[in-house]
Amino acid sequence: MRLEEIKGFGVKRIQKLNEAGLSNPSDLLMIFPSKYVFRDSKISDFAVGEEAAVVAECASEPVTKFIRKGLSFVRAVFAQGENEFECIWFNQPYVKKQIIANKTYAIIGKIKSVGKKTQIYVSAFSGVDGDDDIITIYKAYNGIPAKILKEAIAQVLNNVTIQGQISDDFCVKNDILPLNYCIRTLHRPQNREDLYNSKFYAALQILAFNIAAFLQLKGLNSQNKENKYQDNYATLQKVMSSLPYKLTSDQLNAVEEIVRDMHSDKKMNRLLEGDVGCGKTIVAFLAMYYAVMSGYQAALMAPTEILAQQHYAKALDFFGPNIKCELLCGSQSKDRRLEALFNIQTGNAQIIIGTHSIFQDSVVFNNLALTIADEQQRFGVEQRGNFENKGKNVDSLVMSATPIPRTLALTLYGDLDVSLIKSMPQSKAKIFTKLVPKQKEKDMFDYICRKASEGEKSYVVCPRVDDEESISVTKVYSYLHKKYGNIVGLVHGQMKDEDKNKIMRAFASGTIKILVSTTVIEVGVDVPDAINIIIFDAEAYGLSQLHQLRGRVGRGTKDSYCFVISKGDKPDNRLDYFIKTNNGFELAEYDFKMRGAGDFLGKRQHGNDSIFADVSINETLLSRAKELADELVASGEAKVTAKSFNYIKGLTLN
């Protein structure tokens, strides 16, 4: 079966799937429902402020109300027997045509109480035609409507039998539900128990296969390499001693481990892991310098253009005029890009820094020997493979500023040797984290404005771009800009890269002193004179993400402040722990024990994160997955190649 055979999938939709890395029907089956709605759930089961998920009948014609420019809502009355409630859709006037009186719908949204009325502010809904006890809700995927996606998945399920990478015989032997059963149940659940069991055993198999795949990749990647480095360590030591600061013992150990790997006959596959601000970038630059000293090229890939440009600016300063550096990113002009491609192909450029653009077909290296992927958790395994394949058996270094518990690291980076940087440079500024009660918010804003007049810069982070009911960047920006003027800037993920980069440059140069932002500034943004960061609705983030945000300040020599605003009257235990703890490794262990792996796995780019929604990826589950993985490898049950990371082995037509 091919994507072209699925009804509703024309050339444009298939192209959208291909752009997202989906090339065959089995990939579709790994896009699981985002929500499950149980028919027996009552509106009375949910408290005000909770997210409700109910099945109800539309009891009135929907009505559209326009409040003012940019704000409208659709309202309709729904009923569950004698219980009636209103459903509200904000700024979605097209919904009026989609809701039909006397028809049944699955509704998801936050419960509100207005006088004696109960309302649901709808975040997702779907028509219900049959009498299924559990209704599945899908999200739109890369521009493909949820309805089309759901129908396409149904067509595939109706026509194929699924073969998992782990055979049915192996599953039966180990008392595991086969992947064919799990996937069918996840898309077409019959009852709560089967749904939970299928989630659990699918998660177990995916984790086990992940670990088994990494164990095999480690063997595949330990190939003999042709690149031979000259012994220039004495020269590298002179470079290190000439730095304006002294490297920590952990940094020196990491450099020694990397150089030792580079001199090995086997290709290097190493993870450089360290807390925010520990000095990973200088270690990476020293490794690149070592490659250049032997006549090779070295390339660094960053997940965002902002971060790539920052690395490029630092590289120009570090490598000086005698080593040519080049930048590759999407916003470059055609002429500038052609010049960069020429310099890379001819070997004029020895240091290359870029975004995903760096592994496009048009990029041809002269003698690439070392690749470095910064913020590794932002890249998928296949993307890393594409990058490494730009050279022949290149040495590979990947970096992560998100400290990860050891047991989880086995799942995420099982094919890599690890260098840890735990100590901080002595010159590292201190960051003080303070809880700000809601009644003190005005004083806090007055404080950062007063500091702005003294040259200090501040971030203000909100979890949402636009939300009428709660805090959002557009709302906060409007308030601050009206009060303090053009020293306030706005940046979020829905903006074009060109506009984001313009605002970030203005912030870095000092034209903008207060930057209101979503989490687009979470990774790698380096503005040394940013002293304060305010984080609204802090409970909305995982601890590792909060720690990354906090790491945007304290990057210079001046002590800095992180102000957190709780959703409630007082912080929960997690937020309280964050306020008291500055160590990223301790925060990661705490978050893993309290919440499982969601915050870590949520950044992986396999497209399968939703399968973990109701299953805690904890040490017990990982331990069992590791046992299964060892058995899979020993028995030869699961075989992978460097680019084969699909959990479905194949589909057999019925």
PDB file of C-alpha atoms in Angstrom, residues 85-313:
ATOM      1  CA  PHE A  85     -24.141  23.817  29.313  1.00  0.00           C
ATOM      2  CA  GLU A  86     -22.763  26.339  26.821  1.00  0.00           C
ATOM      3  CA  CYS A  87     -19.808  25.795  24.521  1.00  0.00           C
ATOM      4  CA  ILE A  88     -17.747  28.829  23.493  1.00  0.00           C
ATOM      5  CA  TRP A  89     -15.269  29.092  20.603  1.00  0.00           C
ATOM      6  CA  PHE A  90     -13.154  32.273  20.604  1.00  0.00           C
ATOM      7  CA  ASN A  91     -12.099  33.889  17.301  1.00  0.00           C
ATOM      8  CA  GLN A  92     -13.285  30.922  15.221  1.00  0.00           C
ATOM      9  CA  PRO A  93     -16.358  32.266  13.357  1.00  0.00           C
ATOM     10  CA  TYR A  94     -16.125  29.410  10.832  1.00  0.00           C
ATOM     11  CA  VAL A  95     -17.187  26.982  13.599  1.00  0.00           C
ATOM     12  CA  LYS A  96     -20.772  28.259  13.231  1.00  0.00           C
ATOM     13  CA  LYS A  97     -21.067  26.295   9.966  1.00  0.00           C
ATOM     14  CA  GLN A  98     -19.530  23.166  11.499  1.00  0.00           C
ATOM     15  CA  ILE A  99     -21.906  22.839  14.467  1.00  0.00           C
ATOM     16  CA  ILE A 100     -25.389  21.501  13.638  1.00  0.00           C
ATOM     17  CA  ALA A 101     -28.318  21.408  16.060  1.00  0.00           C
ATOM     18  CA  ASN A 102     -29.395  17.920  17.270  1.00  0.00           C
ATOM     19  CA  LYS A 103     -26.089  16.377  16.205  1.00  0.00           C
ATOM     20  CA  THR A 104     -23.748  14.689  18.739  1.00  0.00           C
ATOM     21  CA  TYR A 105     -20.171  15.918  19.331  1.00  0.00           C
ATOM     22  CA  ALA A 106     -17.138  15.044  21.408  1.00  0.00           C
ATOM     23  CA  ILE A 107     -16.106  18.263  23.157  1.00  0.00           C
ATOM     24  CA  ILE A 108     -12.834  19.118  24.930  1.00  0.00           C
ATOM     25  CA  GLY A 109     -12.135  22.361  26.764  1.00  0.00           C
ATOM     26  CA  LYS A 110     -11.746  24.192  30.037  1.00  0.00           C
ATOM     27  CA  ILE A 111     -14.739  24.413  32.396  1.00  0.00           C
ATOM     28  CA  LYS A 112     -15.875  27.919  33.372  1.00  0.00           C
ATOM     29  CA  SER A 113     -18.686  29.099  35.629  1.00  0.00           C
ATOM     30  CA  VAL A 114     -20.577  32.285  34.683  1.00  0.00           C
ATOM     31  CA  GLY A 115     -23.322  32.993  37.202  1.00  0.00           C
ATOM     32  CA  LYS A 116     -25.422  29.842  37.308  1.00  0.00           C
ATOM     33  CA  LYS A 117     -24.267  28.774  33.841  1.00  0.00           C
ATOM     34  CA  THR A 118     -21.600  26.175  33.125  1.00  0.00           C
ATOM     35  CA  GLN A 119     -19.492  26.856  30.055  1.00  0.00           C
ATOM     36  CA  ILE A 120     -16.766  25.020  28.173  1.00  0.00           C
ATOM     37  CA  TYR A 121     -14.163  27.109  26.345  1.00  0.00           C
ATOM     38  CA  VAL A 122     -13.608  24.600  23.539  1.00  0.00           C
ATOM     39  CA  SER A 123     -10.076  23.664  22.497  1.00  0.00           C
ATOM     40  CA  ALA A 124     -11.013  20.652  20.303  1.00  0.00           C
ATOM     41  CA  PHE A 125     -14.155  18.921  19.073  1.00  0.00           C
ATOM     42  CA  SER A 126     -15.281  16.240  16.650  1.00  0.00           C
ATOM     43  CA  GLY A 127     -18.572  15.023  15.271  1.00  0.00           C
ATOM     44  CA  VAL A 128     -19.751  11.623  16.580  1.00  0.00           C
ATOM     45  CA  ASP A 129     -21.560   9.439  14.069  1.00  0.00           C
ATOM     46  CA  GLY A 130     -21.455   5.951  15.593  1.00  0.00           C
ATOM     47  CA  ASP A 131     -22.073   4.556  19.054  1.00  0.00           C
ATOM     48  CA  ASP A 132     -18.436   3.995  20.071  1.00  0.00           C
ATOM     49  CA  ASP A 133     -17.812   4.219  23.815  1.00  0.00           C
ATOM     50  CA  ILE A 134     -14.491   6.049  23.222  1.00  0.00           C
ATOM     51  CA  ILE A 135     -14.118   8.805  20.620  1.00  0.00           C
ATOM     52  CA  THR A 136     -10.666   9.662  19.285  1.00  0.00           C
ATOM     53  CA  ILE A 137      -9.628  13.276  18.631  1.00  0.00           C
ATOM     54  CA  TYR A 138      -6.725  13.952  16.266  1.00  0.00           C
ATOM     55  CA  LYS A 139      -4.786  17.172  15.720  1.00  0.00           C
ATOM     56  CA  ALA A 140      -4.072  18.685  12.316  1.00  0.00           C
ATOM     57  CA  TYR A 141      -0.643  17.529  11.149  1.00  0.00           C
ATOM     58  CA  ASN A 142       1.670  19.809   9.165  1.00  0.00           C
ATOM     59  CA  GLY A 143      -1.271  21.522   7.468  1.00  0.00           C
ATOM     60  CA  ILE A 144      -3.326  18.366   6.927  1.00  0.00           C
ATOM     61  CA  PRO A 145      -6.772  18.727   8.603  1.00  0.00           C
ATOM     62  CA  ALA A 146      -7.503  16.396  11.521  1.00  0.00           C
ATOM     63  CA  LYS A 147     -10.616  14.986   9.769  1.00  0.00           C
ATOM     64  CA  ILE A 148      -8.606  14.018   6.653  1.00  0.00           C
ATOM     65  CA  LEU A 149      -5.870  12.480   8.805  1.00  0.00           C
ATOM     66  CA  LYS A 150      -8.345  10.410  10.829  1.00  0.00           C
ATOM     67  CA  GLU A 151     -10.038   9.103   7.665  1.00  0.00           C
ATOM     68  CA  ALA A 152      -6.657   8.235   6.121  1.00  0.00           C
ATOM     69  CA  ILE A 153      -5.566   6.277   9.193  1.00  0.00           C
ATOM     70  CA  ALA A 154      -8.889   4.402   9.149  1.00  0.00           C
ATOM     71  CA  GLN A 155      -8.304   3.426   5.504  1.00  0.00           C
ATOM     72  CA  VAL A 156      -4.862   2.035   6.338  1.00  0.00           C
ATOM     73  CA  LEU A 157      -6.148   0.085   9.351  1.00  0.00           C
ATOM     74  CA  ASN A 158      -8.963  -1.398   7.251  1.00  0.00           C
ATOM     75  CA  ASN A 159      -6.555  -2.741   4.650  1.00  0.00           C
ATOM     76  CA  VAL A 160      -3.404  -3.924   6.402  1.00  0.00           C
ATOM     77  CA  THR A 161      -1.957  -6.093   9.143  1.00  0.00           C
ATOM     78  CA  ILE A 162       0.869  -4.424  11.076  1.00  0.00           C
ATOM     79  CA  GLN A 163       4.195  -6.173  11.594  1.00  0.00           C
ATOM     80  CA  GLY A 164       6.208  -4.673  14.434  1.00  0.00           C
ATOM     81  CA  GLN A 165      10.001  -4.684  14.566  1.00  0.00           C
ATOM     82  CA  ILE A 166       9.504  -7.019  17.527  1.00  0.00           C
ATOM     83  CA  SER A 167       7.806 -10.210  16.342  1.00  0.00           C
ATOM     84  CA  ASP A 168       4.505 -11.505  17.700  1.00  0.00           C
ATOM     85  CA  ASP A 169       6.270 -14.695  18.870  1.00  0.00           C
ATOM     86  CA  PHE A 170       8.759 -12.648  20.906  1.00  0.00           C
ATOM     87  CA  CYS A 171       5.872 -10.647  22.395  1.00  0.00           C
ATOM     88  CA  VAL A 172       3.933 -13.785  23.366  1.00  0.00           C
ATOM     89  CA  LYS A 173       7.060 -15.308  24.908  1.00  0.00           C
ATOM     90  CA  ASN A 174       7.587 -12.155  27.030  1.00  0.00           C
ATOM     91  CA  ASP A 175       3.900 -11.644  27.875  1.00  0.00           C
ATOM     92  CA  ILE A 176       3.607  -8.428  25.825  1.00  0.00           C
ATOM     93  CA  LEU A 177       0.702  -7.309  23.643  1.00  0.00           C
ATOM     94  CA  PRO A 178       1.877  -7.355  19.977  1.00  0.00           C
ATOM     95  CA  LEU A 179       2.325  -3.981  18.264  1.00  0.00           C
ATOM     96  CA  ASN A 180      -0.456  -4.763  15.748  1.00  0.00           C
ATOM     97  CA  TYR A 181      -2.945  -5.062  18.613  1.00  0.00           C
ATOM     98  CA  CYS A 182      -1.576  -1.997  20.453  1.00  0.00           C
ATOM     99  CA  ILE A 183      -1.698   0.324  17.449  1.00  0.00           C
ATOM    100  CA  ARG A 184      -5.191  -0.772  16.426  1.00  0.00           C
ATOM    101  CA  THR A 185      -6.415  -0.245  19.984  1.00  0.00           C
ATOM    102  CA  LEU A 186      -4.786   3.183  20.248  1.00  0.00           C
ATOM    103  CA  HIS A 187      -6.657   4.284  17.109  1.00  0.00           C
ATOM    104  CA  ARG A 188      -9.880   2.340  17.846  1.00  0.00           C
ATOM    105  CA  PRO A 189     -10.141   1.745  21.601  1.00  0.00           C
ATOM    106  CA  GLN A 190     -13.033  -0.324  22.931  1.00  0.00           C
ATOM    107  CA  ASN A 191     -12.619   0.204  26.686  1.00  0.00           C
ATOM    108  CA  ARG A 192     -10.399   1.988  29.193  1.00  0.00           C
ATOM    109  CA  GLU A 193      -8.429  -1.094  30.272  1.00  0.00           C
ATOM    110  CA  ASP A 194      -7.465  -2.126  26.733  1.00  0.00           C
ATOM    111  CA  LEU A 195      -6.535   1.457  25.913  1.00  0.00           C
ATOM    112  CA  TYR A 196      -4.220   1.821  28.902  1.00  0.00           C
ATOM    113  CA  ASN A 197      -2.632  -1.619  28.380  1.00  0.00           C
ATOM    114  CA  SER A 198      -2.012  -0.849  24.716  1.00  0.00           C
ATOM    115  CA  LYS A 199      -0.373   2.456  25.595  1.00  0.00           C
ATOM    116  CA  PHE A 200       1.815   0.741  28.173  1.00  0.00           C
ATOM    117  CA  TYR A 201       2.955  -2.132  25.948  1.00  0.00           C
ATOM    118  CA  ALA A 202       3.435   0.097  22.914  1.00  0.00           C
ATOM    119  CA  ALA A 203       5.597   2.404  25.066  1.00  0.00           C
ATOM    120  CA  LEU A 204       7.542  -0.604  26.382  1.00  0.00           C
ATOM    121  CA  GLN A 205       8.206  -1.921  22.867  1.00  0.00           C
ATOM    122  CA  ILE A 206       9.197   1.478  21.511  1.00  0.00           C
ATOM    123  CA  LEU A 207      11.605   2.059  24.390  1.00  0.00           C
ATOM    124  CA  ALA A 208      13.043  -1.465  24.096  1.00  0.00           C
ATOM    125  CA  PHE A 209      13.509  -1.081  20.349  1.00  0.00           C
ATOM    126  CA  ASN A 210      15.063   2.374  20.878  1.00  0.00           C
ATOM    127  CA  ILE A 211      17.635   0.936  23.255  1.00  0.00           C
ATOM    128  CA  ALA A 212      18.285  -2.127  21.052  1.00  0.00           C
ATOM    129  CA  ALA A 213      18.685   0.131  18.021  1.00  0.00           C
ATOM    130  CA  PHE A 214      21.159   2.352  19.819  1.00  0.00           C
ATOM    131  CA  LEU A 215      23.164  -0.659  21.017  1.00  0.00           C
ATOM    132  CA  GLN A 216      23.429  -1.818  17.411  1.00  0.00           C
ATOM    133  CA  LEU A 217      24.140   1.669  16.083  1.00  0.00           C
ATOM    134  CA  LYS A 218      27.029   1.902  18.495  1.00  0.00           C
ATOM    135  CA  GLY A 219      28.524  -1.128  16.774  1.00  0.00           C
ATOM    136  CA  LEU A 220      27.691   0.149  13.279  1.00  0.00           C
ATOM    137  CA  ASN A 221      29.174   3.539  14.044  1.00  0.00           C
ATOM    138  CA  SER A 222      32.409   2.120  15.430  1.00  0.00           C
ATOM    139  CA  GLN A 223      33.813   1.902  11.920  1.00  0.00           C
ATOM    140  CA  ASN A 224      37.408   2.372  10.955  1.00  0.00           C
ATOM    141  CA  LYS A 225      37.993   5.878   9.658  1.00  0.00           C
ATOM    142  CA  GLU A 226      40.345   7.251   7.049  1.00  0.00           C
ATOM    143  CA  ASN A 227      40.957  10.651   8.676  1.00  0.00           C
ATOM    144  CA  LYS A 228      44.283  10.755  10.498  1.00  0.00           C
ATOM    145  CA  TYR A 229      44.987  13.632  12.855  1.00  0.00           C
ATOM    146  CA  GLN A 230      48.442  15.002  13.494  1.00  0.00           C
ATOM    147  CA  ASP A 231      49.619  15.110  17.100  1.00  0.00           C
ATOM    148  CA  ASN A 232      49.027  18.799  17.773  1.00  0.00           C
ATOM    149  CA  TYR A 233      47.978  18.531  21.407  1.00  0.00           C
ATOM    150  CA  ALA A 234      50.918  20.646  22.602  1.00  0.00           C
ATOM    151  CA  THR A 235      49.751  23.432  20.268  1.00  0.00           C
ATOM    152  CA  LEU A 236      46.185  23.021  21.527  1.00  0.00           C
ATOM    153  CA  GLN A 237      47.430  23.363  25.113  1.00  0.00           C
ATOM    154  CA  LYS A 238      49.074  26.672  24.175  1.00  0.00           C
ATOM    155  CA  VAL A 239      45.739  27.846  22.739  1.00  0.00           C
ATOM    156  CA  MET A 240      43.965  26.827  25.963  1.00  0.00           C
ATOM    157  CA  SER A 241      46.528  28.603  28.146  1.00  0.00           C
ATOM    158  CA  SER A 242      46.164  31.787  26.047  1.00  0.00           C
ATOM    159  CA  LEU A 243      42.420  32.018  26.739  1.00  0.00           C
ATOM    160  CA  PRO A 244      41.375  35.001  28.910  1.00  0.00           C
ATOM    161  CA  TYR A 245      39.987  32.552  31.487  1.00  0.00           C
ATOM    162  CA  LYS A 246      41.063  29.232  32.968  1.00  0.00           C
ATOM    163  CA  LEU A 247      39.216  26.111  31.842  1.00  0.00           C
ATOM    164  CA  THR A 248      37.641  23.992  34.570  1.00  0.00           C
ATOM    165  CA  SER A 249      38.920  20.477  35.250  1.00  0.00           C
ATOM    166  CA  ASP A 250      35.737  19.042  33.661  1.00  0.00           C
ATOM    167  CA  GLN A 251      36.308  21.100  30.499  1.00  0.00           C
ATOM    168  CA  LEU A 252      39.927  19.932  30.297  1.00  0.00           C
ATOM    169  CA  ASN A 253      38.867  16.289  30.787  1.00  0.00           C
ATOM    170  CA  ALA A 254      36.269  16.663  28.019  1.00  0.00           C
ATOM    171  CA  VAL A 255      38.875  18.094  25.616  1.00  0.00           C
ATOM    172  CA  GLU A 256      41.242  15.195  26.408  1.00  0.00           C
ATOM    173  CA  GLU A 257      38.483  12.594  25.846  1.00  0.00           C
ATOM    174  CA  ILE A 258      37.496  14.181  22.523  1.00  0.00           C
ATOM    175  CA  VAL A 259      41.084  14.405  21.254  1.00  0.00           C
ATOM    176  CA  ARG A 260      41.678  10.783  22.301  1.00  0.00           C
ATOM    177  CA  ASP A 261      38.596   9.718  20.321  1.00  0.00           C
ATOM    178  CA  MET A 262      39.708  11.739  17.301  1.00  0.00           C
ATOM    179  CA  HIS A 263      43.049   9.909  17.294  1.00  0.00           C
ATOM    180  CA  SER A 264      41.339   6.529  17.594  1.00  0.00           C
ATOM    181  CA  ASP A 265      40.984   4.249  14.564  1.00  0.00           C
ATOM    182  CA  LYS A 266      37.228   4.175  15.244  1.00  0.00           C
ATOM    183  CA  LYS A 267      34.959   7.132  14.525  1.00  0.00           C
ATOM    184  CA  MET A 268      34.018   9.237  17.523  1.00  0.00           C
ATOM    185  CA  ASN A 269      30.404   9.256  18.718  1.00  0.00           C
ATOM    186  CA  ARG A 270      30.382  11.343  21.884  1.00  0.00           C
ATOM    187  CA  LEU A 271      27.809  13.347  23.843  1.00  0.00           C
ATOM    188  CA  LEU A 272      29.078  16.457  25.627  1.00  0.00           C
ATOM    189  CA  GLU A 273      26.539  17.089  28.365  1.00  0.00           C
ATOM    190  CA  GLY A 274      26.544  19.942  30.831  1.00  0.00           C
ATOM    191  CA  ASP A 275      24.412  22.432  32.674  1.00  0.00           C
ATOM    192  CA  VAL A 276      23.499  25.854  31.301  1.00  0.00           C
ATOM    193  CA  GLY A 277      26.582  28.096  31.257  1.00  0.00           C
ATOM    194  CA  CYS A 278      29.138  25.351  32.015  1.00  0.00           C
ATOM    195  CA  GLY A 279      31.242  26.177  28.935  1.00  0.00           C
ATOM    196  CA  LYS A 280      30.462  23.492  26.340  1.00  0.00           C
ATOM    197  CA  THR A 281      30.893  25.842  23.365  1.00  0.00           C
ATOM    198  CA  ILE A 282      34.575  26.546  24.045  1.00  0.00           C
ATOM    199  CA  VAL A 283      35.206  22.782  24.265  1.00  0.00           C
ATOM    200  CA  ALA A 284      33.498  22.352  20.881  1.00  0.00           C
ATOM    201  CA  PHE A 285      35.564  25.191  19.350  1.00  0.00           C
ATOM    202  CA  LEU A 286      38.789  23.599  20.649  1.00  0.00           C
ATOM    203  CA  ALA A 287      37.794  20.287  19.018  1.00  0.00           C
ATOM    204  CA  MET A 288      37.111  22.126  15.736  1.00  0.00           C
ATOM    205  CA  TYR A 289      40.458  23.918  16.015  1.00  0.00           C
ATOM    206  CA  TYR A 290      42.185  20.549  16.488  1.00  0.00           C
ATOM    207  CA  ALA A 291      40.558  19.229  13.289  1.00  0.00           C
ATOM    208  CA  VAL A 292      41.586  22.326  11.326  1.00  0.00           C
ATOM    209  CA  MET A 293      45.206  21.983  12.502  1.00  0.00           C
ATOM    210  CA  SER A 294      45.314  18.648  10.636  1.00  0.00           C
ATOM    211  CA  GLY A 295      43.946  20.208   7.450  1.00  0.00           C
ATOM    212  CA  TYR A 296      40.303  19.136   7.844  1.00  0.00           C
ATOM    213  CA  GLN A 297      36.972  20.930   7.896  1.00  0.00           C
ATOM    214  CA  ALA A 298      34.718  21.000  10.961  1.00  0.00           C
ATOM    215  CA  ALA A 299      31.003  21.836  10.981  1.00  0.00           C
ATOM    216  CA  LEU A 300      28.594  22.819  13.753  1.00  0.00           C
ATOM    217  CA  MET A 301      24.790  22.551  13.393  1.00  0.00           C
ATOM    218  CA  ALA A 302      22.439  24.581  15.613  1.00  0.00           C
ATOM    219  CA  PRO A 303      18.640  24.133  15.880  1.00  0.00           C
ATOM    220  CA  THR A 304      17.760  27.803  15.311  1.00  0.00           C
ATOM    221  CA  GLU A 305      19.076  30.594  13.124  1.00  0.00           C
ATOM    222  CA  ILE A 306      19.471  32.875  16.144  1.00  0.00           C
ATOM    223  CA  LEU A 307      21.756  30.349  17.834  1.00  0.00           C
ATOM    224  CA  ALA A 308      23.685  29.640  14.604  1.00  0.00           C
ATOM    225  CA  GLN A 309      24.381  33.356  14.124  1.00  0.00           C
ATOM    226  CA  GLN A 310      25.549  33.664  17.721  1.00  0.00           C
ATOM    227  CA  HIS A 311      27.931  30.722  17.297  1.00  0.00           C
ATOM    228  CA  TYR A 312      29.202  32.241  14.052  1.00  0.00           C
ATOM    229  CA  ALA A 313      29.938  35.597  15.708  1.00  0.00           C
TER     230      ALA A 313
END
